[in-house]
Coordinates of C-alpha atoms and ligand atoms in Angstrom, one line a residue:
M1 CA 32.6 -140.8 -27.3
Q2 CA 33.6 -137.1 -26.8
R3 CA 32.1 -135.9 -29.9
R4 CA 28.9 -137.5 -29.1
T5 CA 28.8 -136.2 -25.5
L6 CA 29.6 -132.8 -27.0
L7 CA 26.8 -132.9 -29.6
S8 CA 24.4 -134.0 -27.1
A9 CA 25.3 -131.2 -24.8
G10 CA 25.3 -129.1 -27.7
L11 CA 21.8 -130.1 -28.5
I12 CA 20.6 -128.9 -25.2
G13 CA 22.3 -125.4 -25.5
L14 CA 22.1 -124.4 -29.1
S15 CA 21.5 -120.7 -29.4
R16 CA 19.1 -119.8 -32.0
K17 CA 21.3 -116.7 -33.1
S18 CA 23.9 -118.8 -34.8
W19 CA 21.4 -120.9 -36.6
A20 CA 21.6 -120.1 -40.5
A21 CA 18.0 -121.0 -41.4
V22 CA 17.5 -124.2 -43.8
P23 CA 13.8 -124.2 -44.1
A24 CA 12.6 -127.1 -41.9
T25 CA 9.2 -128.8 -41.2
F26 CA 7.7 -131.9 -39.7
A27 CA 6.1 -134.7 -41.7
D28 CA 4.3 -136.2 -38.9
Q29 CA 1.4 -135.6 -36.7
S30 CA 0.2 -138.9 -35.6
H31 CA 1.5 -138.9 -32.3
L32 CA -1.5 -136.3 -31.4
L33 CA -4.1 -139.2 -32.0
G34 CA -2.0 -141.8 -30.0
H35 CA -1.7 -139.4 -26.9
R36 CA -5.5 -139.2 -27.3
L37 CA -5.8 -142.8 -26.6
R38 CA -3.1 -142.6 -23.8
D39 CA -5.2 -139.7 -22.3
R40 CA -8.4 -141.9 -22.6
A41 CA -10.0 -138.9 -24.3
A42 CA -13.5 -139.3 -25.8
F43 CA -14.0 -140.3 -29.5
P44 CA -17.1 -140.1 -31.9
I45 CA -19.9 -142.4 -31.1
S46 CA -20.4 -145.0 -33.9
R47 CA -23.5 -144.3 -36.3
R48 CA -23.5 -147.6 -38.4
V49 CA -22.4 -151.2 -38.0
E50 CA -20.7 -153.1 -40.6
R51 CA -20.1 -156.8 -40.4
V52 CA -16.9 -158.2 -41.9
P53 CA -15.2 -161.7 -41.3
V54 CA -11.6 -160.5 -41.0
L55 CA -10.4 -157.4 -39.9
I56 CA -6.9 -156.3 -39.9
V57 CA -5.8 -153.2 -37.4
G58 CA -2.6 -151.2 -38.8
G59 CA -1.4 -151.2 -42.7
G60 CA 2.5 -151.4 -41.8
I61 CA 4.2 -154.6 -43.4
A62 CA 2.8 -156.9 -41.0
G63 CA -0.7 -156.0 -41.6
L64 CA -0.2 -155.7 -45.4
S65 CA 1.3 -159.1 -45.5
A66 CA -1.5 -160.4 -43.6
A67 CA -3.5 -159.0 -46.1
W68 CA -1.5 -160.5 -49.0
R69 CA -1.8 -163.8 -47.3
L70 CA -5.6 -163.8 -46.8
Q71 CA -6.0 -163.1 -50.5
K72 CA -3.4 -165.5 -51.8
R73 CA -5.6 -168.2 -49.9
G74 CA -8.8 -167.0 -51.5
F75 CA -10.2 -164.9 -49.0
R76 CA -11.6 -161.5 -50.3
D77 CA -14.1 -160.3 -47.6
F78 CA -11.7 -158.5 -45.1
V79 CA -10.9 -154.9 -44.5
L80 CA -7.6 -153.2 -43.3
L81 CA -7.8 -150.1 -41.3
E82 CA -4.6 -147.7 -41.1
M83 CA -4.7 -144.5 -39.3
E84 CA -2.1 -142.7 -41.5
Q85 CA -3.0 -141.0 -44.8
E86 CA -1.2 -143.9 -46.3
A87 CA -0.2 -147.3 -45.4
G88 CA 3.2 -148.6 -45.0
G89 CA 4.1 -147.6 -41.4
N90 CA 7.7 -147.7 -40.9
S91 CA 8.2 -148.5 -44.5
R92 CA 6.3 -145.5 -45.8
S93 CA 8.0 -143.3 -48.4
G94 CA 7.9 -139.6 -50.0
E95 CA 8.6 -138.1 -53.3
N96 CA 9.5 -134.9 -54.4
E97 CA 10.5 -133.2 -57.8
I98 CA 13.9 -135.0 -57.5
S99 CA 13.2 -138.3 -56.4
R100 CA 11.4 -141.0 -54.3
Y101 CA 12.8 -141.4 -50.8
P102 CA 12.3 -143.7 -47.7
W103 CA 11.0 -142.2 -44.5
A104 CA 12.3 -145.1 -42.5
A105 CA 13.0 -148.8 -43.8
H106 CA 15.2 -148.6 -46.8
Y107 CA 16.6 -151.7 -47.5
L108 CA 16.1 -155.7 -47.5
P109 CA 19.2 -157.9 -47.2
V110 CA 19.1 -160.5 -50.0
P111 CA 17.1 -163.3 -48.5
S112 CA 18.8 -166.7 -47.6
K113 CA 17.1 -169.9 -48.9
S114 CA 15.4 -170.1 -45.5
A115 CA 13.8 -166.9 -45.6
T116 CA 11.1 -168.5 -47.8
L117 CA 8.3 -165.9 -47.5
V118 CA 10.5 -163.2 -48.7
R119 CA 11.8 -165.0 -51.6
E120 CA 8.0 -166.1 -52.5
L121 CA 7.2 -162.2 -52.5
M122 CA 10.3 -161.2 -54.4
S123 CA 9.5 -163.8 -57.0
E124 CA 5.9 -162.5 -57.2
L125 CA 7.1 -158.9 -57.6
G126 CA 9.9 -160.0 -60.1
V127 CA 12.8 -159.2 -58.0
L128 CA 14.0 -162.9 -58.3
A129 CA 13.4 -164.4 -61.4
G130 CA 15.2 -168.0 -62.6
G131 CA 17.1 -168.0 -59.5
K132 CA 18.8 -164.6 -60.3
W133 CA 18.2 -161.1 -58.5
D134 CA 17.2 -158.2 -60.7
E135 CA 20.5 -156.0 -60.8
R136 CA 18.5 -153.1 -60.9
Y137 CA 17.4 -153.6 -57.2
L138 CA 21.0 -155.1 -55.8
C139 CA 22.7 -152.0 -54.4
H140 CA 24.8 -150.4 -56.6
S141 CA 28.7 -150.2 -55.9
P142 CA 29.9 -148.1 -53.8
Q143 CA 27.4 -149.4 -51.0
E144 CA 28.9 -148.1 -47.8
R145 CA 31.7 -145.7 -46.7
L146 CA 32.7 -144.4 -43.3
F147 CA 34.0 -141.2 -42.5
L148 CA 36.8 -141.7 -40.1
H149 CA 40.1 -139.6 -39.3
G150 CA 39.1 -136.7 -41.5
R151 CA 38.3 -139.0 -44.8
W152 CA 36.1 -141.7 -46.2
Q153 CA 37.2 -145.2 -46.2
D154 CA 35.3 -148.1 -48.1
G155 CA 33.1 -150.2 -45.9
L156 CA 31.6 -149.5 -42.4
E157 CA 34.0 -151.6 -40.4
P158 CA 36.8 -149.4 -39.2
D159 CA 40.2 -150.1 -40.7
A160 CA 41.6 -151.6 -37.6
P161 CA 44.8 -149.5 -37.1
S162 CA 47.1 -152.5 -35.1
P163 CA 47.6 -155.9 -35.7
R164 CA 45.9 -156.7 -32.4
E165 CA 43.0 -155.2 -33.4
R166 CA 42.8 -156.9 -37.0
E167 CA 43.5 -160.2 -35.1
Q168 CA 40.6 -159.4 -33.1
A169 CA 38.4 -158.3 -36.0
K170 CA 39.4 -161.9 -37.7
R171 CA 38.3 -163.7 -34.5
F172 CA 35.1 -161.8 -34.2
H173 CA 33.7 -163.0 -37.7
A174 CA 35.0 -166.4 -37.2
R175 CA 33.0 -166.6 -34.0
M176 CA 29.8 -165.1 -35.8
D177 CA 30.4 -167.8 -38.8
E178 CA 30.3 -170.4 -35.8
F179 CA 27.2 -168.8 -34.3
E180 CA 25.5 -168.9 -38.1
D181 CA 26.5 -172.5 -38.6
S182 CA 24.8 -173.3 -35.1
G183 CA 21.5 -172.9 -36.1
E184 CA 20.5 -170.8 -33.4
F185 CA 20.2 -167.5 -35.2
A186 CA 17.8 -167.4 -38.1
I187 CA 15.3 -165.3 -40.0
P188 CA 12.4 -165.2 -39.1
S189 CA 14.0 -165.7 -35.5
A190 CA 10.9 -168.1 -34.5
T191 CA 12.4 -170.7 -37.0
G192 CA 15.9 -170.6 -35.1
R193 CA 16.7 -173.0 -32.2
R194 CA 16.8 -170.0 -29.7
T195 CA 18.4 -172.5 -27.0
R196 CA 20.8 -169.9 -26.1
S197 CA 19.0 -168.0 -23.4
D198 CA 22.2 -167.4 -21.6
L199 CA 23.0 -164.8 -24.3
D200 CA 19.8 -163.0 -23.6
R201 CA 20.8 -162.3 -20.0
I202 CA 23.9 -160.2 -21.0
T203 CA 24.3 -157.2 -23.0
M204 CA 26.1 -157.1 -26.5
T205 CA 29.2 -155.1 -24.9
E206 CA 29.3 -157.5 -21.8
W207 CA 29.5 -160.7 -24.2
L208 CA 32.3 -158.8 -26.3
K209 CA 34.3 -158.2 -23.0
H210 CA 34.0 -161.8 -21.6
E211 CA 35.1 -162.9 -25.0
G212 CA 38.2 -160.9 -24.6
F213 CA 37.4 -158.3 -27.3
D214 CA 38.6 -154.9 -26.4
S215 CA 39.5 -153.6 -29.8
E216 CA 38.0 -149.9 -30.0
A217 CA 37.1 -150.5 -33.7
L218 CA 35.3 -153.5 -33.0
H219 CA 33.3 -152.0 -29.9
W220 CA 32.3 -149.2 -32.5
H221 CA 31.0 -151.5 -35.1
A222 CA 29.0 -153.7 -32.7
D223 CA 27.5 -150.4 -31.2
Y224 CA 26.7 -149.2 -34.8
A225 CA 25.2 -152.5 -35.5
C226 CA 22.9 -152.5 -32.5
R227 CA 22.1 -148.7 -33.4
D228 CA 21.2 -149.4 -36.8
D229 CA 19.1 -152.4 -36.6
Y230 CA 17.5 -151.9 -33.0
G231 CA 17.9 -148.3 -32.3
A232 CA 19.8 -149.0 -28.9
R233 CA 23.5 -149.2 -27.9
A234 CA 25.6 -152.2 -27.7
S235 CA 25.2 -151.8 -24.2
Q236 CA 21.6 -151.7 -24.2
T237 CA 21.0 -154.7 -26.2
S238 CA 20.8 -158.4 -25.3
A239 CA 24.0 -160.3 -26.5
W240 CA 21.7 -162.8 -28.3
A241 CA 20.4 -159.6 -30.7
G242 CA 23.7 -158.2 -31.0
I243 CA 24.9 -161.6 -32.3
H244 CA 21.9 -162.2 -34.4
Y245 CA 22.8 -159.0 -36.3
F246 CA 26.0 -160.6 -37.5
A247 CA 25.1 -164.3 -37.6
A248 CA 21.3 -164.6 -38.9
R249 CA 21.5 -163.3 -42.4
G250 CA 23.4 -165.9 -44.2
Q251 CA 25.4 -163.2 -46.0
R252 CA 28.9 -164.7 -46.0
D253 CA 28.9 -165.2 -49.7
D254 CA 26.2 -163.0 -50.8
K255 CA 25.8 -159.8 -52.4
G256 CA 23.1 -156.9 -51.8
P257 CA 21.3 -155.7 -49.9
L258 CA 18.0 -154.8 -52.2
T259 CA 17.1 -151.2 -52.3
W260 CA 14.9 -148.7 -54.3
P261 CA 15.0 -145.1 -54.4
E262 CA 12.0 -145.0 -51.9
G263 CA 13.6 -148.0 -49.9
N264 CA 10.8 -150.5 -48.7
G265 CA 8.3 -148.2 -49.7
W266 CA 8.7 -149.8 -53.2
I267 CA 7.5 -153.1 -51.5
V268 CA 4.5 -151.3 -50.0
R269 CA 3.6 -150.1 -53.4
K270 CA 3.6 -153.2 -54.8
L271 CA 1.6 -154.8 -52.1
L272 CA -1.0 -152.2 -52.1
E273 CA -1.2 -152.9 -55.9
R274 CA -2.4 -156.3 -54.8
V275 CA -4.5 -155.5 -51.7
G276 CA -5.1 -151.9 -51.8
K277 CA -8.9 -152.1 -52.2
H278 CA -9.4 -153.6 -48.9
V279 CA -7.3 -150.7 -47.1
H280 CA -9.0 -147.9 -45.7
T281 CA -6.4 -145.2 -44.8
G282 CA -7.1 -142.3 -42.4
T283 CA -8.8 -144.6 -40.4
F284 CA -7.9 -144.7 -36.5
V285 CA -9.1 -147.5 -34.6
H286 CA -9.8 -146.3 -30.8
R287 CA -11.4 -149.3 -29.4
I288 CA -11.8 -153.0 -29.7
G289 CA -14.2 -155.0 -27.5
R290 CA -16.0 -158.2 -27.5
A291 CA -19.6 -159.1 -28.5
G292 CA -20.1 -162.9 -27.9
T293 CA -17.7 -164.8 -30.2
R294 CA -17.2 -161.6 -32.3
W295 CA -15.1 -158.7 -31.8
R296 CA -16.4 -155.0 -32.0
V297 CA -13.9 -152.7 -33.7
F298 CA -14.7 -149.1 -33.5
A299 CA -13.0 -146.4 -36.0
G300 CA -14.5 -143.0 -36.6
E301 CA -18.2 -143.1 -36.9
V302 CA -18.3 -147.0 -37.9
E303 CA -18.6 -150.1 -35.8
Y304 CA -16.9 -153.2 -37.4
Q305 CA -18.0 -156.7 -36.4
A306 CA -15.7 -159.3 -37.0
E307 CA -15.2 -162.8 -36.5
A308 CA -11.4 -162.5 -36.3
V309 CA -9.4 -159.6 -35.9
I310 CA -5.6 -159.1 -36.8
F311 CA -3.6 -156.9 -34.5
A312 CA -0.8 -155.4 -36.7
A313 CA -0.8 -152.2 -35.0
P314 CA 2.3 -151.8 -32.4
A315 CA 1.7 -154.1 -29.4
H316 CA 2.1 -151.3 -26.7
L317 CA -1.3 -150.2 -28.0
S318 CA -3.4 -153.1 -27.2
A319 CA -3.5 -152.1 -23.5
Y320 CA -5.1 -148.6 -24.6
L321 CA -7.2 -150.3 -27.2
I322 CA -8.4 -153.7 -26.9
E323 CA -10.8 -154.8 -23.6
G324 CA -9.2 -157.3 -21.5
A325 CA -5.6 -157.3 -23.0
P326 CA -2.6 -157.2 -20.5
P327 CA -0.1 -154.6 -20.7
V328 CA 2.8 -155.2 -22.9
D329 CA 6.1 -155.1 -21.4
I330 CA 8.3 -153.7 -24.5
V331 CA 11.0 -151.0 -24.4
Y332 CA 10.6 -148.9 -27.7
S333 CA 13.4 -147.1 -29.3
P334 CA 12.6 -143.4 -30.3
W335 CA 13.9 -142.5 -33.7
L336 CA 14.3 -139.4 -36.0
T337 CA 14.6 -139.2 -39.6
A338 CA 15.0 -136.5 -41.9
N339 CA 14.8 -136.0 -45.9
L340 CA 17.4 -133.3 -47.1
T341 CA 17.0 -131.9 -50.4
L342 CA 20.2 -130.7 -52.0
D343 CA 20.3 -128.4 -54.9
R344 CA 23.9 -129.7 -55.8
W345 CA 26.3 -131.9 -54.4
P346 CA 28.8 -131.0 -51.9
D347 CA 32.5 -131.4 -52.4
Q348 CA 32.8 -134.6 -54.3
G349 CA 30.3 -135.0 -56.9
A350 CA 27.6 -137.7 -57.3
T351 CA 30.0 -140.6 -58.2
H352 CA 31.9 -140.5 -55.2
Y353 CA 28.9 -141.0 -52.8
A354 CA 28.1 -144.3 -51.3
W355 CA 24.5 -145.6 -50.9
D356 CA 25.1 -145.6 -47.2
N357 CA 27.4 -142.8 -45.7
V358 CA 28.2 -143.2 -42.1
I359 CA 30.2 -140.6 -39.8
H360 CA 32.4 -142.4 -37.3
R361 CA 31.3 -141.1 -33.6
S362 CA 28.3 -139.3 -34.6
P363 CA 25.5 -139.9 -32.3
A364 CA 23.4 -140.4 -35.5
L365 CA 23.8 -143.4 -38.3
G366 CA 24.6 -141.3 -41.3
Y367 CA 22.5 -140.7 -44.5
V368 CA 21.6 -143.0 -47.4
V369 CA 21.5 -141.4 -51.0
A370 CA 18.0 -141.6 -52.6
T371 CA 19.3 -141.2 -56.3
H372 CA 21.9 -143.9 -55.7
Q373 CA 20.4 -146.5 -57.9
S374 CA 19.7 -144.1 -60.7
L375 CA 21.0 -145.0 -63.9
R376 CA 21.4 -141.4 -65.4
T377 CA 24.9 -140.3 -66.0
Q378 CA 23.9 -136.6 -64.7
I379 CA 22.3 -136.3 -61.1
P380 CA 22.6 -132.6 -60.4
K381 CA 20.2 -132.8 -57.4
T382 CA 19.6 -135.2 -54.8
V383 CA 17.7 -136.2 -51.5
W384 CA 19.4 -137.7 -48.6
T385 CA 17.7 -139.6 -45.8
Y386 CA 19.2 -139.2 -42.6
Y387 CA 18.8 -141.7 -39.8
W388 CA 19.0 -141.1 -35.9
A389 CA 18.2 -143.5 -33.3
L390 CA 17.9 -141.5 -30.1
C391 CA 19.5 -143.9 -27.7
D392 CA 21.7 -141.4 -25.6
Q393 CA 18.8 -140.8 -23.1
T394 CA 16.1 -142.9 -21.7
P395 CA 13.4 -143.5 -24.3
A396 CA 11.0 -141.4 -22.1
E397 CA 13.5 -138.5 -22.3
A398 CA 14.1 -138.9 -25.8
R399 CA 10.3 -138.7 -26.6
R400 CA 10.2 -135.5 -24.5
L401 CA 13.0 -133.9 -26.6
L402 CA 11.2 -135.0 -29.8
L403 CA 8.1 -133.4 -28.8
E404 CA 9.7 -130.2 -27.0
K405 CA 12.0 -129.0 -29.8
D406 CA 10.9 -127.7 -33.0
A407 CA 11.8 -128.4 -36.5
A408 CA 14.5 -125.5 -36.6
Y409 CA 15.9 -127.1 -33.6
W410 CA 16.4 -130.8 -35.1
S411 CA 17.3 -129.4 -38.5
E412 CA 20.3 -127.3 -36.7
A413 CA 21.4 -130.4 -35.1
I414 CA 21.3 -132.6 -38.3
L415 CA 23.4 -130.0 -40.0
R416 CA 26.1 -129.8 -37.4
D417 CA 26.4 -133.3 -37.5
L418 CA 27.2 -133.6 -41.0
E419 CA 29.5 -130.7 -40.9
P420 CA 32.5 -132.8 -39.9
A421 CA 32.3 -134.5 -43.2
H422 CA 30.8 -132.0 -45.4
E423 CA 31.6 -128.4 -44.0
E424 CA 29.7 -126.6 -46.4
I425 CA 26.6 -128.6 -46.1
R426 CA 24.4 -125.6 -45.3
Q427 CA 24.7 -124.2 -48.7
F428 CA 23.6 -127.2 -50.7
V429 CA 20.5 -128.0 -48.8
S430 CA 17.5 -126.2 -49.7
R431 CA 15.0 -127.6 -47.3
I432 CA 14.7 -130.5 -44.4
E433 CA 11.7 -132.6 -43.6
I434 CA 11.7 -134.5 -40.3
M435 CA 9.8 -137.5 -39.2
R436 CA 9.8 -138.4 -35.3
F437 CA 8.9 -141.8 -34.4
G438 CA 8.1 -142.1 -30.6
H439 CA 7.8 -145.6 -30.0
A440 CA 9.7 -146.3 -33.5
M441 CA 10.6 -150.2 -32.9
A442 CA 10.8 -152.8 -30.1
R443 CA 14.6 -152.8 -28.4
P444 CA 15.7 -156.4 -27.7
V445 CA 16.8 -155.5 -24.4
T446 CA 18.2 -158.4 -22.1
G447 CA 15.4 -161.0 -21.4
H448 CA 13.4 -160.2 -24.6
L449 CA 13.6 -163.9 -25.8
S450 CA 11.4 -164.7 -22.6
R451 CA 8.6 -162.3 -23.4
R452 CA 5.5 -163.7 -24.8
I453 CA 2.3 -161.6 -26.3
R454 CA -0.7 -164.2 -26.3
D455 CA -3.2 -164.2 -28.8
L456 CA -6.8 -163.6 -27.4
E457 CA -9.8 -166.0 -28.7
G458 CA -10.3 -164.8 -32.5
L459 CA -7.7 -161.8 -31.9
Y460 CA -4.1 -162.7 -33.5
F461 CA -1.1 -160.4 -32.8
A462 CA 0.7 -159.8 -36.0
H463 CA 3.2 -156.9 -35.3
S464 CA 7.1 -157.2 -35.9
D465 CA 7.2 -156.4 -32.0
L466 CA 6.3 -160.3 -31.3
S467 CA 9.8 -161.1 -32.6
G468 CA 11.3 -158.4 -30.2
Y469 CA 12.9 -156.3 -32.8
S470 CA 11.9 -154.8 -36.1
I471 CA 13.1 -155.8 -39.6
F472 CA 10.9 -156.2 -42.9
E473 CA 11.4 -160.3 -42.8
E474 CA 9.8 -160.3 -39.0
A475 CA 6.9 -158.2 -39.6
Q476 CA 6.0 -160.2 -42.9
Y477 CA 6.4 -163.5 -41.0
R478 CA 4.2 -162.2 -38.2
G479 CA 1.5 -161.0 -40.7
V480 CA 1.3 -164.1 -42.7
E481 CA 1.4 -166.3 -39.3
A482 CA -1.4 -164.3 -37.9
A483 CA -3.5 -164.4 -41.3
E484 CA -3.1 -168.4 -41.1
R485 CA -4.5 -168.4 -37.7
A486 CA -7.2 -166.3 -38.7
I487 CA -8.0 -168.5 -41.8
R488 CA -8.0 -171.4 -39.3
R489 CA -10.8 -169.9 -36.9
L490 CA -13.3 -169.1 -39.9
R491 CA -12.7 -172.7 -41.0
Ligands
FAD501 C1 14.0 -145.3 -38.7 C2 14.1 -146.8 -39.1 C3 14.4 -147.5 -40.2 C4 14.2 -148.7 -40.4 N1 14.8 -149.5 -41.5 C5 14.6 -150.5 -41.8 C6 15.4 -151.1 -42.9 O1 16.2 -150.5 -43.8 N2 15.1 -152.4 -43.2 C7 14.2 -153.1 -42.4 O2 13.9 -154.3 -42.9 N3 13.7 -152.6 -41.6 C8 13.7 -151.5 -41.0 N4 13.2 -150.7 -40.1 C9 12.1 -151.6 -39.4 C10 10.7 -151.6 -39.8 O3 9.9 -151.1 -38.6 C11 10.1 -152.9 -40.4 O4 10.8 -153.2 -41.6 C12 8.6 -153.0 -40.7 O5 8.4 -151.7 -41.7 C13 7.7 -153.0 -39.5 O6 6.4 -153.2 -40.0 P1 5.2 -153.4 -39.0 O7 3.9 -153.7 -39.6 O8 5.5 -154.5 -38.0 O9 5.0 -152.1 -38.0 P2 4.6 -150.7 -38.2 O10 5.6 -150.2 -39.5 O11 4.8 -149.9 -37.0 O12 3.2 -150.8 -38.7 C14 2.0 -150.6 -37.9 C15 1.0 -149.7 -38.6 O13 -0.1 -149.7 -37.7 C16 -0.6 -148.6 -37.7 N5 -1.6 -148.0 -36.6 C17 -1.0 -148.0 -35.4 N6 -2.0 -147.6 -34.6 C18 -3.2 -147.7 -35.4 C19 -4.5 -147.5 -34.9 N7 -4.9 -147.5 -33.6 N8 -5.5 -147.6 -36.1 C20 -5.1 -148.1 -37.3 N9 -3.8 -148.2 -37.4 C21 -2.9 -147.9 -36.4 C22 0.3 -147.6 -38.0 O14 0.0 -146.2 -38.4 C23 1.2 -148.3 -39.0 O15 0.9 -148.3 -40.1 C24 13.2 -149.5 -39.9 C25 12.4 -148.9 -38.9 C26 12.7 -147.6 -38.6 C27 11.8 -146.8 -37.5

């Protein structure tokens, strides 16, 4: 807690004089368009009309999965509009002279038997063949490590120092196994029983205390899990969602996760190989209205007229974009990620690094190593993707900070955060590229289970926001489900 407070305070008062410059740039600009929507700015007048049976807004995993499903069901006449220059949304990736790297989503847990859609896609992509997972994509060892008390330990669960803490860790995992067996928590979450609304009325921290868990190590681990998956502290996350992290993924005896140098950007690439011809990038949808039974979708100089619209952009945009759509009550977690290019490895040499490297008590979530899956014996240079869920301020304050501060400020904050574990990190990093996500993902706060986002006639919501939290499996499921509803309408 103390280091976190210090870093947050230090962040506000960083003095420029003390900064050893590592070139840093922002890799994002899309908030400028988003803010034009918010401010109800004028957009170009449309000059031509195009008719299309199905139109998909947003090319993240949900939108691409809707396209994947439409195509598999024999529909060819659809268009997907994506505002960014590249599709993928939170699963986008980048590449430099050293490696491909993720910008955000970087892994997929090995799907359990009930995650049928994920297994279907992975079979199609050759990741799952003859019941076996391709070893190239299962995360190599060592997978995770934690910097605690001045040294790295294996795994992310802090070694519990006392017998009392060890007993609590054991009891906690036994409770999670019970929850897993109950069928309450499933992925996709809509397929679970979802009867424990009592767990959605208290926070994860409150649940831990109520169950008599006071181990500091256990509280840290639960808090880390909530920051990792939801961009929120355990005290800001509903107990239902906190438990879901541990009890939904059928991981008890499984290996994994599945990962690639560019993270889930690999899946995006493979989906684009299939549906890319339908995707129009750099195309920002700025208004959606009705014309009788059709929908009018305005983007650039084109007015599209569609019989069915699949809205796979973040749900909070619906109130700004769609005529007649009610405001959506979702709290969004702001995030920052950064890709650090390293000309050499600090201290330990490539072999000692895990894929995921986390620093205990840091306000951030550490970094994943993009070259980890490489089979080369010599990897002199590398790229680290650094993750930071900004949850020590209100989301609005964090978004203001993201916009106000320049890239040099954030790069300094990142380097200072890494220094306890890598004292001379500045000597190894040649540049830092930063991505800001003001509304990165829906935060499953208490009460999120009762939230409903209802389709309009002929307009189907598809974003992972519908699940109340954001992971690949939910985005894919929501996209596929929306595609099915659109198909039913057309028929
Ligand atoms: C930092 C971070 C790390 C993550 N790590 C993981 C991980 O390791 N594993 C995992 O499973 N999940 C991870 N996630 C969750 C990730 O959000 C989901 O896996 C998934 O990518 C969400 O897909 P989506 O389609 O629902 O949403 P989004 O990715 O938000 O896609 C929405 C798309 O709509 C587009 N759009 C928005 N407005 C418009 C408009 N007006 N016109 C046209 N297009 C528009 C956007 O540009 C975007 O491409 C992470 C998320 C973040 C932020």
